PDB file of C-alpha atoms in Angstrom:
ATOM      1  CA  MET A 704     128.048 106.095 110.041  1.00 44.00           C
ATOM      2  CA  PRO A 705     125.809 108.936 108.796  1.00 50.00           C
ATOM      3  CA  GLY A 706     126.853 112.505 109.373  1.00 50.00           C
ATOM      4  CA  PRO A 707     124.807 114.898 111.548  1.00 48.00           C
ATOM      5  CA  GLY A 708     123.190 116.581 108.540  1.00 50.00           C
ATOM      6  CA  GLU A 709     122.011 113.247 107.173  1.00 51.00           C
ATOM      7  CA  VAL A 710     120.493 112.262 110.521  1.00 55.00           C
ATOM      8  CA  LEU A 711     118.548 115.525 110.716  1.00 79.00           C
ATOM      9  CA  ALA A 712     117.392 115.187 107.110  1.00 82.00           C
ATOM     10  CA  ARG A 713     116.289 111.595 107.687  1.00 85.00           C
ATOM     11  CA  ASP A 714     114.373 112.601 110.826  1.00 89.00           C
ATOM     12  CA  ALA A 715     112.631 115.478 109.054  1.00 91.00           C
ATOM     13  CA  LEU A 716     111.732 113.259 106.101  1.00 94.00           C
ATOM     14  CA  ARG A 717     110.403 110.553 108.432  1.00 93.00           C
ATOM     15  CA  ASP A 718     108.247 113.068 110.305  1.00 94.00           C
ATOM     16  CA  LEU A 719     106.714 114.328 107.059  1.00 95.00           C
ATOM     17  CA  ALA A 720     106.295 110.861 105.561  1.00 95.00           C
ATOM     18  CA  GLU A 721     104.449 109.582 108.660  1.00 94.00           C
ATOM     19  CA  GLY A 722     101.438 111.678 107.639  1.00 93.00           C
ATOM     20  CA  GLN A 723     101.708 110.661 103.977  1.00 95.00           C
ATOM     21  CA  ASN A 724     101.614 106.869 104.134  1.00 95.00           C
ATOM     22  CA  GLY A 725     105.394 106.634 104.285  1.00 95.00           C
ATOM     23  CA  LEU A 726     106.001 108.712 101.148  1.00 97.00           C
ATOM     24  CA  VAL A 727     107.684 112.051 100.529  1.00 97.00           C
ATOM     25  CA  SER A 728     108.373 113.998  97.348  1.00 96.00           C
ATOM     26  CA  ARG A 729     111.686 115.455  96.268  1.00 96.00           C
ATOM     27  CA  ARG A 730     110.047 118.884  96.072  1.00 94.00           C
ATOM     28  CA  GLN A 731     108.874 118.627  99.684  1.00 96.00           C
ATOM     29  CA  ALA A 732     112.298 117.480 100.841  1.00 95.00           C
ATOM     30  CA  VAL A 733     114.197 120.258  99.086  1.00 94.00           C
ATOM     31  CA  ASP A 734     111.730 123.170  99.134  1.00 93.00           C
ATOM     32  CA  ASP A 735     109.838 122.595 102.382  1.00 92.00           C
ATOM     33  CA  LEU A 736     112.385 120.835 104.577  1.00 93.00           C
ATOM     34  CA  GLY A 737     115.584 122.360 103.235  1.00 92.00           C
ATOM     35  CA  VAL A 738     117.226 119.012 102.518  1.00 93.00           C
ATOM     36  CA  THR A 739     119.959 119.539  99.952  1.00 92.00           C
ATOM     37  CA  PRO A 740     119.665 117.598  96.699  1.00 93.00           C
ATOM     38  CA  GLY A 741     123.023 115.992  97.499  1.00 92.00           C
ATOM     39  CA  ALA A 742     121.843 114.782 100.907  1.00 91.00           C
ATOM     40  CA  LEU A 743     118.670 113.420  99.337  1.00 93.00           C
ATOM     41  CA  ASP A 744     120.637 111.571  96.654  1.00 94.00           C
ATOM     42  CA  HIS A 745     122.944 110.214  99.360  1.00 93.00           C
ATOM     43  CA  LEU A 746     119.973 108.865 101.343  1.00 93.00           C
ATOM     44  CA  VAL A 747     118.650 107.166  98.212  1.00 94.00           C
ATOM     45  CA  ALA A 748     122.061 105.661  97.409  1.00 95.00           C
ATOM     46  CA  ARG A 749     122.366 104.253 100.952  1.00 94.00           C
ATOM     47  CA  GLY A 750     118.834 102.842 101.070  1.00 93.00           C
ATOM     48  CA  GLY A 751     117.516 105.441 103.503  1.00 92.00           C
ATOM     49  CA  LEU A 752     114.886 106.333 100.897  1.00 95.00           C
ATOM     50  CA  LEU A 753     113.460 104.018  98.255  1.00 95.00           C
ATOM     51  CA  PRO A 754     112.374 105.442  94.883  1.00 96.00           C
ATOM     52  CA  VAL A 755     108.693 104.737  94.184  1.00 94.00           C
ATOM     53  CA  ALA A 756     108.039 107.019  91.211  1.00 92.00           C
ATOM     54  CA  ARG A 757     109.907 109.887  89.637  1.00 90.00           C
ATOM     55  CA  GLY A 758     110.568 112.338  92.461  1.00 93.00           C
ATOM     56  CA  ILE A 759     108.651 110.277  95.057  1.00 96.00           C
ATOM     57  CA  TYR A 760     110.363 108.224  97.764  1.00 97.00           C
ATOM     58  CA  ARG A 761     109.326 105.753 100.463  1.00 96.00           C
ATOM     59  CA  VAL A 762     110.827 105.870 103.931  1.00 95.00           C
ATOM     60  CA  PRO A 763     111.510 102.122 104.202  1.00 92.00           C
ATOM     61  CA  TYR A 764     110.727 101.585 107.881  1.00 88.00           C
ATOM     62  CA  LEU A 765     107.323 103.317 107.848  1.00 88.00           C
ATOM     63  CA  PRO A 766     104.055 101.513 107.131  1.00 84.00           C
ATOM     64  CA  GLY A 767     102.323 102.325 103.877  1.00 80.00           C
ATOM     65  CA  VAL A 768      99.024 101.517 102.241  1.00 80.00           C
ATOM     66  CA  GLU A 769      98.180  98.645  99.931  1.00 83.00           C
ATOM     67  CA  ASN A 770      97.853 100.879  96.874  1.00 83.00           C
ATOM     68  CA  GLU A 771     100.305 103.709  97.408  1.00 91.00           C
ATOM     69  CA  ARG A 772      99.616 105.028  93.892  1.00 93.00           C
ATOM     70  CA  TYR A 773      96.829 107.133  95.398  1.00 95.00           C
ATOM     71  CA  GLN A 774      99.361 108.915  97.604  1.00 96.00           C
ATOM     72  CA  VAL A 775     101.753 109.197  94.651  1.00 95.00           C
ATOM     73  CA  ALA A 776      98.971 110.856  92.629  1.00 95.00           C
ATOM     74  CA  LEU A 777      98.506 113.478  95.343  1.00 96.00           C
ATOM     75  CA  LEU A 778     102.222 114.110  95.775  1.00 95.00           C
ATOM     76  CA  ARG A 779     102.786 114.411  92.019  1.00 92.00           C
ATOM     77  CA  THR A 780     100.663 117.569  91.941  1.00 91.00           C
ATOM     78  CA  GLY A 781     102.994 119.363  94.340  1.00 90.00           C
ATOM     79  CA  ASP A 782      99.923 120.947  95.931  1.00 92.00           C
ATOM     80  CA  PRO A 783      99.283 120.274  99.637  1.00 92.00           C
ATOM     81  CA  GLU A 784      95.563 120.955  99.069  1.00 94.00           C
ATOM     82  CA  ALA A 785      95.224 118.260  96.379  1.00 96.00           C
ATOM     83  CA  ALA A 786      92.375 115.779  96.849  1.00 98.00           C
ATOM     84  CA  LEU A 787      91.507 112.471  95.236  1.00 98.00           C
ATOM     85  CA  SER A 788      88.392 113.148  93.209  1.00 98.00           C
ATOM     86  CA  HIS A 789      86.002 112.193  90.439  1.00 98.00           C
ATOM     87  CA  GLU A 790      85.976 108.469  89.549  1.00 98.00           C
ATOM     88  CA  THR A 791      88.899 107.753  91.877  1.00 98.00           C
ATOM     89  CA  ALA A 792      86.963 109.106  94.864  1.00 98.00           C
ATOM     90  CA  LEU A 793      83.794 107.327  93.755  1.00 97.00           C
ATOM     91  CA  ALA A 794      85.715 104.034  93.768  1.00 97.00           C
ATOM     92  CA  LEU A 795      87.273 104.761  97.169  1.00 96.00           C
ATOM     93  CA  HIS A 796      83.846 105.416  98.706  1.00 97.00           C
ATOM     94  CA  GLU A 797      82.870 101.915  97.478  1.00 96.00           C
ATOM     95  CA  ILE A 798      79.415 102.974  96.317  1.00 97.00           C
ATOM     96  CA  SER A 799      79.848 102.233  92.619  1.00 97.00           C
ATOM     97  CA  ASP A 800      81.497  99.582  90.485  1.00 97.00           C
ATOM     98  CA  VAL A 801      83.452 102.277  88.659  1.00 96.00           C
ATOM     99  CA  ASN A 802      86.989 101.169  87.822  1.00 95.00           C
ATOM    100  CA  PRO A 803      88.907 104.277  86.762  1.00 95.00           C
ATOM    101  CA  ALA A 804      91.695 103.796  84.254  1.00 93.00           C
ATOM    102  CA  ARG A 805      93.491 106.859  85.636  1.00 94.00           C
ATOM    103  CA  TYR A 806      93.932 108.526  89.014  1.00 95.00           C
ATOM    104  CA  HIS A 807      91.834 111.691  89.320  1.00 97.00           C
ATOM    105  CA  VAL A 808      93.101 114.489  91.557  1.00 96.00           C
ATOM    106  CA  THR A 809      91.675 117.972  92.070  1.00 96.00           C
ATOM    107  CA  ILE A 810      93.812 120.970  92.967  1.00 94.00           C
ATOM    108  CA  PRO A 811      92.491 124.414  93.913  1.00 91.00           C
ATOM    109  CA  THR A 812      94.499 126.475  91.420  1.00 78.00           C
ATOM    110  CA  ALA A 813      95.983 125.827  88.027  1.00 68.00           C
ATOM    111  CA  ARG A 814      99.665 124.997  88.077  1.00 68.00           C
ATOM    112  CA  ARG A 815     101.961 123.361  85.611  1.00 64.00           C
ATOM    113  CA  ILE A 816     102.632 119.776  86.558  1.00 63.00           C
ATOM    114  CA  ARG A 817     105.506 118.024  84.833  1.00 58.00           C
ATOM    115  CA  ARG A 818     105.695 114.267  84.823  1.00 54.00           C
ATOM    116  CA  SER A 819     106.631 111.519  82.432  1.00 48.00           C
ATOM    117  CA  ASP A 820     103.692 109.247  83.276  1.00 58.00           C
ATOM    118  CA  ASN A 821     100.900 111.765  82.720  1.00 66.00           C
ATOM    119  CA  ASP A 822      98.636 109.152  81.120  1.00 78.00           C
ATOM    120  CA  ALA A 823      98.140 107.637  84.572  1.00 88.00           C
ATOM    121  CA  PHE A 824      96.873 110.874  86.159  1.00 90.00           C
ATOM    122  CA  VAL A 825      94.154 113.422  85.464  1.00 92.00           C
ATOM    123  CA  VAL A 826      94.488 116.723  87.307  1.00 92.00           C
ATOM    124  CA  HIS A 827      91.341 118.838  87.612  1.00 94.00           C
ATOM    125  CA  VAL A 828      91.165 122.418  88.861  1.00 93.00           C
ATOM    126  CA  GLU A 829      88.284 123.303  91.182  1.00 94.00           C
ATOM    127  CA  GLU A 830      87.940 125.293  94.377  1.00 94.00           C
ATOM    128  CA  LEU A 831      86.588 122.859  96.953  1.00 96.00           C
ATOM    129  CA  MET A 832      84.899 123.904 100.173  1.00 96.00           C
ATOM    130  CA  PRO A 833      85.813 122.210 103.484  1.00 96.00           C
ATOM    131  CA  ASP A 834      82.445 120.395 103.597  1.00 97.00           C
ATOM    132  CA  GLN A 835      83.263 118.779 100.231  1.00 98.00           C
ATOM    133  CA  LEU A 836      86.366 117.087 101.627  1.00 98.00           C
ATOM    134  CA  GLY A 837      87.128 114.176 103.885  1.00 97.00           C
ATOM    135  CA  TRP A 838      89.967 111.748 104.546  1.00 96.00           C
ATOM    136  CA  TRP A 839      90.751 108.200 103.491  1.00 94.00           C
ATOM    137  CA  ASN A 840      93.939 106.490 104.771  1.00 92.00           C
ATOM    138  CA  LEU A 841      95.592 109.846 105.572  1.00 93.00           C
ATOM    139  CA  MET A 842      94.713 111.184 102.114  1.00 96.00           C
ATOM    140  CA  ARG A 843      92.394 114.061 101.301  1.00 97.00           C
ATOM    141  CA  VAL A 844      89.427 112.856  99.218  1.00 98.00           C
ATOM    142  CA  VAL A 845      86.233 114.545  98.089  1.00 98.00           C
ATOM    143  CA  THR A 846      82.964 113.411  99.651  1.00 98.00           C
ATOM    144  CA  ALA A 847      80.782 110.870  97.874  1.00 98.00           C
ATOM    145  CA  THR A 848      78.290 113.595  96.939  1.00 98.00           C
ATOM    146  CA  THR A 849      81.012 115.787  95.457  1.00 98.00           C
ATOM    147  CA  ALA A 850      82.499 112.801  93.594  1.00 98.00           C
ATOM    148  CA  ILE A 851      79.103 112.063  92.024  1.00 98.00           C
ATOM    149  CA  GLU A 852      78.671 115.730  91.026  1.00 98.00           C
ATOM    150  CA  GLN A 853      82.132 115.726  89.464  1.00 98.00           C
ATOM    151  CA  CYS A 854      81.485 112.454  87.649  1.00 98.00           C
ATOM    152  CA  ILE A 855      78.211 113.763  86.228  1.00 98.00           C
ATOM    153  CA  ALA A 856      80.098 116.696  84.712  1.00 96.00           C
ATOM    154  CA  TYR A 857      83.009 114.465  83.648  1.00 96.00           C
ATOM    155  CA  GLY A 858      80.794 112.045  81.709  1.00 95.00           C
ATOM    156  CA  THR A 859      81.008 108.893  83.806  1.00 97.00           C
ATOM    157  CA  PRO A 860      78.431 106.341  82.546  1.00 97.00           C
ATOM    158  CA  THR A 861      74.939 106.911  83.895  1.00 96.00           C
ATOM    159  CA  TYR A 862      74.450 103.393  85.273  1.00 97.00           C
ATOM    160  CA  LEU A 863      77.548 103.765  87.472  1.00 98.00           C
ATOM    161  CA  LEU A 864      76.295 107.086  88.817  1.00 98.00           C
ATOM    162  CA  ARG A 865      72.791 105.764  89.511  1.00 97.00           C
ATOM    163  CA  GLN A 866      74.480 102.929  91.366  1.00 98.00           C
ATOM    164  CA  GLY A 867      76.572 105.456  93.313  1.00 98.00           C
ATOM    165  CA  ILE A 868      73.533 107.500  94.282  1.00 98.00           C
ATOM    166  CA  GLU A 869      71.520 104.434  95.362  1.00 98.00           C
ATOM    167  CA  ARG A 870      74.335 102.753  97.290  1.00 97.00           C
ATOM    168  CA  GLY A 871      75.450 106.077  98.700  1.00 97.00           C
ATOM    169  CA  GLU A 872      71.992 106.714 100.126  1.00 97.00           C
ATOM    170  CA  ARG A 873      71.773 103.174 101.493  1.00 97.00           C
ATOM    171  CA  THR A 874      75.177 103.373 103.218  1.00 96.00           C
ATOM    172  CA  GLY A 875      74.800 106.962 104.398  1.00 96.00           C
ATOM    173  CA  ALA A 876      77.654 108.228 102.217  1.00 97.00           C
ATOM    174  CA  VAL A 877      75.130 110.437 100.378  1.00 97.00           C
ATOM    175  CA  ARG A 878      72.585 112.370 102.418  1.00 96.00           C
ATOM    176  CA  ARG A 879      68.948 111.843 101.569  1.00 94.00           C
ATOM    177  CA  ALA A 880      68.623 115.586 101.036  1.00 93.00           C
ATOM    178  CA  ASP A 881      71.160 115.312  98.181  1.00 97.00           C
ATOM    179  CA  VAL A 882      69.682 112.265  96.433  1.00 97.00           C
ATOM    180  CA  ALA A 883      66.923 114.126  94.548  1.00 96.00           C
ATOM    181  CA  ARG A 884      69.308 116.896  93.484  1.00 97.00           C
ATOM    182  CA  LEU A 885      71.937 114.430  92.233  1.00 98.00           C
ATOM    183  CA  THR A 886      69.296 112.380  90.418  1.00 97.00           C
ATOM    184  CA  GLN A 887      68.010 115.539  88.728  1.00 96.00           C
ATOM    185  CA  LEU A 888      71.538 116.590  87.726  1.00 96.00           C
ATOM    186  CA  LEU A 889      72.053 113.154  86.205  1.00 96.00           C
ATOM    187  CA  GLU A 890      68.743 113.305  84.290  1.00 95.00           C
ATOM    188  CA  ASP A 891      69.497 116.834  83.055  1.00 94.00           C
ATOM    189  CA  ARG A 892      72.827 115.637  81.674  1.00 88.00           C
ATOM    190  CA  ALA A 893      71.137 113.201  79.288  1.00 72.00           C
TER     191      ALA A 893
END
């Protein structure tokens, strides 16, 4: 039978993980919730938390998302303001056939991020305004317009961005007022 400290830790972790697709990071558990590293290790050993990636755990009885790697990408930054961005966001908005090889995340300030699988993630630094952000499956993501702007600067192939602008306008993900500006930015890049 778990001790009282373990029950409280498990409850706190569950509450946090509910808003993060069933996932929680070690940093959040220790730094934000005050869970001791020993209690966290004990929960993992007993199956109360399931390792997903280095320093990221799933609360086993909470629902998740089909591709939890998006949530892992956000949690790996350690920044609560992190947002899925660039080609990742463009793919999530489903307005382009872009198929990013890595997960793109934007954080508001530069910070050192240590991880062993850094080839899977690209962390960008950019101050984003509230109107540049939205939500997808409980995850912060940049708007379609912002994703296209970022991809223009990043060097995403032109045909994928034209596709994003056209489909974005057709679906309403990109406002008509932004179409001419984005098209001009794309032409100026060439």
